[in-house]
Amino acid sequence: MTDTLDGRHVVVTGGTGALGGAVVGKLLEQGAVCHVPNAHAAAPAHFPFPAHERVMLAHNVDLADPAKVDAFYASVTDLWASIHLAGGFTAAPVEKIEPASFTEMMDTNARTTFLCCRAAIRSMLESSVSGRIVNVTARAGLDLRRGSGMVAYAASKAAVAAMTVAMAEELKGKGILVNAVAPSTLDTPATRADMPAADFGKWVSLEAAAEAIAYLASPANLAMSGTLVPLYGRA
């Protein structure tokens, strides 16, 4: 194997989303084979790579279900890297957060990340691969005062940050590097629609985020582990 992603197998959860499409595109440019689990019966219409020869789509994979997560990872041979973009967002005053909403954020962000990390790590340890894991926390998961108005979301993303650093420390003797990116606001069509009066120029482009994520997942990243990388743009 070279020090590039050429021919390496990479899982991208949330790979059919806006950021996911950018990340998969960047990985394909670098020669990777991308394995993309999808919660639905088919890829969404906007996913740009449904028929690409190096994109392996797996449908009806519930990333909060440990049996389905384990079965999906068992289907990926020679896993090199696992990138966990799947997640969700909600905001509400703390007095209006229902327990079910809090649980949903923890499941969508923290539980899915944990289950996918666990399955990826098992695969890497079994194959003696010094691979790469990349998670996605958030600015509110690092700068906790920014979680005001979005307590459930901030708590779930803080959990992702904590897991990332703890796993990196645990796995450093195995050569598995575990990092996370922490975006502020990503410039997507959905966020533009939600905040039409905002200054889009202050947001983080999908290209910039994908570049950082692809680097952390690549063999070119020789030593960074346990790092929570702020992607704040000009925000």
PDB file of N, CA, C and O in Angstrom, residues 102-150:
ATOM      1  N   PHE A 102     -34.347  14.438  23.710  1.00  0.00           N
ATOM      2  CA  PHE A 102     -32.974  14.302  24.227  1.00  0.00           C
ATOM      3  C   PHE A 102     -32.416  12.925  23.846  1.00  0.00           C
ATOM      4  O   PHE A 102     -31.287  12.816  23.362  1.00  0.00           O
ATOM      5  N   THR A 103     -33.223  11.895  24.053  1.00  0.00           N
ATOM      6  CA  THR A 103     -32.781  10.540  23.707  1.00  0.00           C
ATOM      7  C   THR A 103     -32.488  10.420  22.223  1.00  0.00           C
ATOM      8  O   THR A 103     -31.499   9.787  21.818  1.00  0.00           O
ATOM      9  N   GLU A 104     -33.325  11.056  21.398  1.00  0.00           N
ATOM     10  CA  GLU A 104     -33.118  10.994  19.950  1.00  0.00           C
ATOM     11  C   GLU A 104     -31.780  11.620  19.555  1.00  0.00           C
ATOM     12  O   GLU A 104     -31.050  11.083  18.713  1.00  0.00           O
ATOM     13  N   MET A 105     -31.425  12.749  20.153  1.00  0.00           N
ATOM     14  CA  MET A 105     -30.136  13.374  19.845  1.00  0.00           C
ATOM     15  C   MET A 105     -28.977  12.480  20.281  1.00  0.00           C
ATOM     16  O   MET A 105     -27.994  12.320  19.550  1.00  0.00           O
ATOM     17  N   MET A 106     -29.084  11.887  21.468  1.00  0.00           N
ATOM     18  CA  MET A 106     -28.010  11.013  21.932  1.00  0.00           C
ATOM     19  C   MET A 106     -27.887   9.779  21.036  1.00  0.00           C
ATOM     20  O   MET A 106     -26.776   9.331  20.728  1.00  0.00           O
ATOM     21  N   ASP A 107     -29.023   9.241  20.593  1.00  0.00           N
ATOM     22  CA  ASP A 107     -28.992   8.083  19.695  1.00  0.00           C
ATOM     23  C   ASP A 107     -28.418   8.462  18.331  1.00  0.00           C
ATOM     24  O   ASP A 107     -27.551   7.769  17.784  1.00  0.00           O
ATOM     25  N   THR A 108     -28.921   9.571  17.769  1.00  0.00           N
ATOM     26  CA  THR A 108     -28.556   9.969  16.407  1.00  0.00           C
ATOM     27  C   THR A 108     -27.091  10.367  16.301  1.00  0.00           C
ATOM     28  O   THR A 108     -26.430  10.064  15.301  1.00  0.00           O
ATOM     29  N   ASN A 109     -26.572  11.038  17.323  1.00  0.00           N
ATOM     30  CA  ASN A 109     -25.199  11.541  17.260  1.00  0.00           C
ATOM     31  C   ASN A 109     -24.202  10.673  18.027  1.00  0.00           C
ATOM     32  O   ASN A 109     -23.194  10.238  17.459  1.00  0.00           O
ATOM     33  N   ALA A 110     -24.475  10.416  19.300  1.00  0.00           N
ATOM     34  CA  ALA A 110     -23.484   9.707  20.124  1.00  0.00           C
ATOM     35  C   ALA A 110     -23.544   8.189  19.939  1.00  0.00           C
ATOM     36  O   ALA A 110     -22.504   7.538  19.772  1.00  0.00           O
ATOM     37  N   ARG A 111     -24.734   7.618  19.984  1.00  0.00           N
ATOM     38  CA  ARG A 111     -24.846   6.146  19.880  1.00  0.00           C
ATOM     39  C   ARG A 111     -24.361   5.647  18.522  1.00  0.00           C
ATOM     40  O   ARG A 111     -23.613   4.665  18.449  1.00  0.00           O
ATOM     41  N   THR A 112     -24.777   6.307  17.435  1.00  0.00           N
ATOM     42  CA  THR A 112     -24.346   5.852  16.110  1.00  0.00           C
ATOM     43  C   THR A 112     -22.828   5.938  15.985  1.00  0.00           C
ATOM     44  O   THR A 112     -22.187   5.034  15.444  1.00  0.00           O
ATOM     45  N   THR A 113     -22.242   7.015  16.508  1.00  0.00           N
ATOM     46  CA  THR A 113     -20.788   7.160  16.450  1.00  0.00           C
ATOM     47  C   THR A 113     -20.111   6.053  17.244  1.00  0.00           C
ATOM     48  O   THR A 113     -19.145   5.431  16.774  1.00  0.00           O
ATOM     49  N   PHE A 114     -20.609   5.785  18.444  1.00  0.00           N
ATOM     50  CA  PHE A 114     -20.020   4.725  19.254  1.00  0.00           C
ATOM     51  C   PHE A 114     -20.098   3.368  18.553  1.00  0.00           C
ATOM     52  O   PHE A 114     -19.102   2.637  18.470  1.00  0.00           O
ATOM     53  N   LEU A 115     -21.276   3.017  18.048  1.00  0.00           N
ATOM     54  CA  LEU A 115     -21.447   1.700  17.434  1.00  0.00           C
ATOM     55  C   LEU A 115     -20.569   1.538  16.198  1.00  0.00           C
ATOM     56  O   LEU A 115     -19.988   0.469  15.970  1.00  0.00           O
ATOM     57  N   CYS A 116     -20.459   2.611  15.396  1.00  0.00           N
ATOM     58  CA  CYS A 116     -19.636   2.523  14.184  1.00  0.00           C
ATOM     59  C   CYS A 116     -18.154   2.490  14.534  1.00  0.00           C
ATOM     60  O   CYS A 116     -17.382   1.747  13.918  1.00  0.00           O
ATOM     61  N   CYS A 117     -17.743   3.286  15.528  1.00  0.00           N
ATOM     62  CA  CYS A 117     -16.353   3.217  15.993  1.00  0.00           C
ATOM     63  C   CYS A 117     -16.027   1.813  16.489  1.00  0.00           C
ATOM     64  O   CYS A 117     -14.976   1.246  16.146  1.00  0.00           O
ATOM     65  N   ARG A 118     -16.909   1.258  17.294  1.00  0.00           N
ATOM     66  CA  ARG A 118     -16.665  -0.061  17.867  1.00  0.00           C
ATOM     67  C   ARG A 118     -16.496  -1.116  16.777  1.00  0.00           C
ATOM     68  O   ARG A 118     -15.554  -1.919  16.804  1.00  0.00           O
ATOM     69  N   ALA A 119     -17.404  -1.091  15.796  1.00  0.00           N
ATOM     70  CA  ALA A 119     -17.342  -2.076  14.717  1.00  0.00           C
ATOM     71  C   ALA A 119     -16.085  -1.881  13.872  1.00  0.00           C
ATOM     72  O   ALA A 119     -15.421  -2.854  13.487  1.00  0.00           O
ATOM     73  N   ALA A 120     -15.740  -0.629  13.595  1.00  0.00           N
ATOM     74  CA  ALA A 120     -14.540  -0.354  12.794  1.00  0.00           C
ATOM     75  C   ALA A 120     -13.281  -0.788  13.533  1.00  0.00           C
ATOM     76  O   ALA A 120     -12.370  -1.395  12.948  1.00  0.00           O
ATOM     77  N   ILE A 121     -13.224  -0.488  14.814  1.00  0.00           N
ATOM     78  CA  ILE A 121     -12.052  -0.854  15.620  1.00  0.00           C
ATOM     79  C   ILE A 121     -11.911  -2.373  15.694  1.00  0.00           C
ATOM     80  O   ILE A 121     -10.800  -2.909  15.575  1.00  0.00           O
ATOM     81  N   ARG A 122     -13.009  -3.068  15.864  1.00  0.00           N
ATOM     82  CA  ARG A 122     -12.952  -4.535  15.887  1.00  0.00           C
ATOM     83  C   ARG A 122     -12.366  -5.062  14.582  1.00  0.00           C
ATOM     84  O   ARG A 122     -11.518  -5.973  14.582  1.00  0.00           O
ATOM     85  N   SER A 123     -12.822  -4.498  13.467  1.00  0.00           N
ATOM     86  CA  SER A 123     -12.331  -4.932  12.160  1.00  0.00           C
ATOM     87  C   SER A 123     -10.835  -4.655  12.022  1.00  0.00           C
ATOM     88  O   SER A 123     -10.071  -5.517  11.570  1.00  0.00           O
ATOM     89  N   MET A 124     -10.414  -3.464  12.431  1.00  0.00           N
ATOM     90  CA  MET A 124      -8.996  -3.098  12.303  1.00  0.00           C
ATOM     91  C   MET A 124      -8.114  -3.955  13.202  1.00  0.00           C
ATOM     92  O   MET A 124      -7.031  -4.399  12.791  1.00  0.00           O
ATOM     93  N   LEU A 125      -8.561  -4.193  14.417  1.00  0.00           N
ATOM     94  CA  LEU A 125      -7.769  -5.024  15.336  1.00  0.00           C
ATOM     95  C   LEU A 125      -7.663  -6.452  14.813  1.00  0.00           C
ATOM     96  O   LEU A 125      -6.595  -7.074  14.877  1.00  0.00           O
ATOM     97  N   GLU A 126      -8.753  -6.962  14.270  1.00  0.00           N
ATOM     98  CA  GLU A 126      -8.758  -8.335  13.754  1.00  0.00           C
ATOM     99  C   GLU A 126      -7.811  -8.477  12.574  1.00  0.00           C
ATOM    100  O   GLU A 126      -7.167  -9.516  12.386  1.00  0.00           O
ATOM    101  N   SER A 127      -7.730  -7.407  11.748  1.00  0.00           N
ATOM    102  CA  SER A 127      -6.892  -7.443  10.548  1.00  0.00           C
ATOM    103  C   SER A 127      -5.501  -6.883  10.782  1.00  0.00           C
ATOM    104  O   SER A 127      -4.698  -6.813   9.843  1.00  0.00           O
ATOM    105  N   SER A 128      -5.226  -6.444  12.024  1.00  0.00           N
ATOM    106  CA  SER A 128      -3.950  -5.797  12.354  1.00  0.00           C
ATOM    107  C   SER A 128      -3.664  -4.621  11.426  1.00  0.00           C
ATOM    108  O   SER A 128      -2.540  -4.429  10.941  1.00  0.00           O
ATOM    109  N   VAL A 129      -4.719  -3.815  11.183  1.00  0.00           N
ATOM    110  CA  VAL A 129      -4.600  -2.631  10.336  1.00  0.00           C
ATOM    111  C   VAL A 129      -4.476  -1.400  11.222  1.00  0.00           C
ATOM    112  O   VAL A 129      -5.288  -1.186  12.125  1.00  0.00           O
ATOM    113  N   SER A 130      -3.452  -0.604  10.971  1.00  0.00           N
ATOM    114  CA  SER A 130      -3.294   0.662  11.690  1.00  0.00           C
ATOM    115  C   SER A 130      -4.089   1.729  10.942  1.00  0.00           C
ATOM    116  O   SER A 130      -3.537   2.561  10.225  1.00  0.00           O
ATOM    117  N   GLY A 131      -5.405   1.670  11.110  1.00  0.00           N
ATOM    118  CA  GLY A 131      -6.303   2.473  10.298  1.00  0.00           C
ATOM    119  C   GLY A 131      -6.617   3.837  10.882  1.00  0.00           C
ATOM    120  O   GLY A 131      -5.959   4.328  11.802  1.00  0.00           O
ATOM    121  N   ARG A 132      -7.639   4.444  10.329  1.00  0.00           N
ATOM    122  CA  ARG A 132      -8.032   5.805  10.696  1.00  0.00           C
ATOM    123  C   ARG A 132      -9.533   5.859  10.977  1.00  0.00           C
ATOM    124  O   ARG A 132     -10.329   5.250  10.265  1.00  0.00           O
ATOM    125  N   ILE A 133      -9.896   6.636  12.006  1.00  0.00           N
ATOM    126  CA  ILE A 133     -11.294   6.888  12.323  1.00  0.00           C
ATOM    127  C   ILE A 133     -11.481   8.395  12.430  1.00  0.00           C
ATOM    128  O   ILE A 133     -10.674   9.088  13.065  1.00  0.00           O
ATOM    129  N   VAL A 134     -12.533   8.890  11.790  1.00  0.00           N
ATOM    130  CA  VAL A 134     -12.827  10.321  11.832  1.00  0.00           C
ATOM    131  C   VAL A 134     -14.290  10.512  12.242  1.00  0.00           C
ATOM    132  O   VAL A 134     -15.202  10.005  11.574  1.00  0.00           O
ATOM    133  N   ASN A 135     -14.491  11.209  13.343  1.00  0.00           N
ATOM    134  CA  ASN A 135     -15.834  11.525  13.831  1.00  0.00           C
ATOM    135  C   ASN A 135     -16.164  12.981  13.559  1.00  0.00           C
ATOM    136  O   ASN A 135     -15.301  13.775  13.171  1.00  0.00           O
ATOM    137  N   VAL A 136     -17.429  13.325  13.778  1.00  0.00           N
ATOM    138  CA  VAL A 136     -17.851  14.724  13.632  1.00  0.00           C
ATOM    139  C   VAL A 136     -18.504  15.168  14.932  1.00  0.00           C
ATOM    140  O   VAL A 136     -19.575  14.682  15.303  1.00  0.00           O
ATOM    141  N   THR A 137     -17.835  16.072  15.630  1.00  0.00           N
ATOM    142  CA  THR A 137     -18.453  16.734  16.769  1.00  0.00           C
ATOM    143  C   THR A 137     -18.977  18.079  16.257  1.00  0.00           C
ATOM    144  O   THR A 137     -19.431  18.170  15.120  1.00  0.00           O
ATOM    145  N   ALA A 138     -18.959  19.108  17.044  1.00  0.00           N
ATOM    146  CA  ALA A 138     -19.476  20.408  16.610  1.00  0.00           C
ATOM    147  C   ALA A 138     -18.855  21.496  17.463  1.00  0.00           C
ATOM    148  O   ALA A 138     -18.305  21.218  18.541  1.00  0.00           O
ATOM    149  N   ARG A 139     -18.947  22.717  17.004  1.00  0.00           N
ATOM    150  CA  ARG A 139     -18.414  23.823  17.806  1.00  0.00           C
ATOM    151  C   ARG A 139     -19.069  23.847  19.187  1.00  0.00           C
ATOM    152  O   ARG A 139     -18.409  24.061  20.203  1.00  0.00           O
ATOM    153  N   ALA A 140     -20.377  23.567  19.213  1.00  0.00           N
ATOM    154  CA  ALA A 140     -21.097  23.555  20.496  1.00  0.00           C
ATOM    155  C   ALA A 140     -20.703  22.369  21.365  1.00  0.00           C
ATOM    156  O   ALA A 140     -20.989  22.356  22.569  1.00  0.00           O
ATOM    157  N   GLY A 141     -20.060  21.362  20.768  1.00  0.00           N
ATOM    158  CA  GLY A 141     -19.566  20.229  21.541  1.00  0.00           C
ATOM    159  C   GLY A 141     -18.213  20.482  22.174  1.00  0.00           C
ATOM    160  O   GLY A 141     -17.791  19.738  23.056  1.00  0.00           O
ATOM    161  N   LEU A 142     -17.526  21.541  21.709  1.00  0.00           N
ATOM    162  CA  LEU A 142     -16.231  21.927  22.278  1.00  0.00           C
ATOM    163  C   LEU A 142     -16.356  23.191  23.122  1.00  0.00           C
ATOM    164  O   LEU A 142     -15.863  23.251  24.248  1.00  0.00           O
ATOM    165  N   ASP A 143     -16.987  24.202  22.552  1.00  0.00           N
ATOM    166  CA  ASP A 143     -17.209  25.477  23.234  1.00  0.00           C
ATOM    167  C   ASP A 143     -18.615  25.398  23.834  1.00  0.00           C
ATOM    168  O   ASP A 143     -19.590  25.791  23.211  1.00  0.00           O
ATOM    169  N   LEU A 144     -18.701  24.860  25.048  1.00  0.00           N
ATOM    170  CA  LEU A 144     -19.996  24.405  25.571  1.00  0.00           C
ATOM    171  C   LEU A 144     -20.996  25.532  25.794  1.00  0.00           C
ATOM    172  O   LEU A 144     -22.214  25.293  25.777  1.00  0.00           O
ATOM    173  N   ARG A 145     -20.513  26.763  25.974  1.00  0.00           N
ATOM    174  CA  ARG A 145     -21.466  27.871  26.127  1.00  0.00           C
ATOM    175  C   ARG A 145     -22.279  28.092  24.854  1.00  0.00           C
ATOM    176  O   ARG A 145     -23.383  28.652  24.898  1.00  0.00           O
ATOM    177  N   ARG A 146     -21.749  27.655  23.736  1.00  0.00           N
ATOM    178  CA  ARG A 146     -22.491  27.777  22.483  1.00  0.00           C
ATOM    179  C   ARG A 146     -23.633  26.766  22.392  1.00  0.00           C
ATOM    180  O   ARG A 146     -24.402  26.784  21.429  1.00  0.00           O
ATOM    181  N   GLY A 147     -23.725  25.887  23.359  1.00  0.00           N
ATOM    182  CA  GLY A 147     -24.844  24.955  23.403  1.00  0.00           C
ATOM    183  C   GLY A 147     -26.122  25.575  23.947  1.00  0.00           C
ATOM    184  O   GLY A 147     -27.161  24.919  23.993  1.00  0.00           O
ATOM    185  N   SER A 148     -26.043  26.831  24.354  1.00  0.00           N
ATOM    186  CA  SER A 148     -27.253  27.539  24.816  1.00  0.00           C
ATOM    187  C   SER A 148     -28.329  27.491  23.738  1.00  0.00           C
ATOM    188  O   SER A 148     -28.080  27.807  22.574  1.00  0.00           O
ATOM    189  N   GLY A 149     -29.512  27.032  24.129  1.00  0.00           N
ATOM    190  CA  GLY A 149     -30.614  26.927  23.179  1.00  0.00           C
ATOM    191  C   GLY A 149     -30.646  25.617  22.412  1.00  0.00           C
ATOM    192  O   GLY A 149     -31.571  25.384  21.637  1.00  0.00           O
ATOM    193  N   MET A 150     -29.626  24.803  22.625  1.00  0.00           N
ATOM    194  CA  MET A 150     -29.555  23.507  21.934  1.00  0.00           C
ATOM    195  C   MET A 150     -28.870  22.485  22.834  1.00  0.00           C
ATOM    196  O   MET A 150     -27.911  21.816  22.445  1.00  0.00           O
TER     197      MET A 150
END
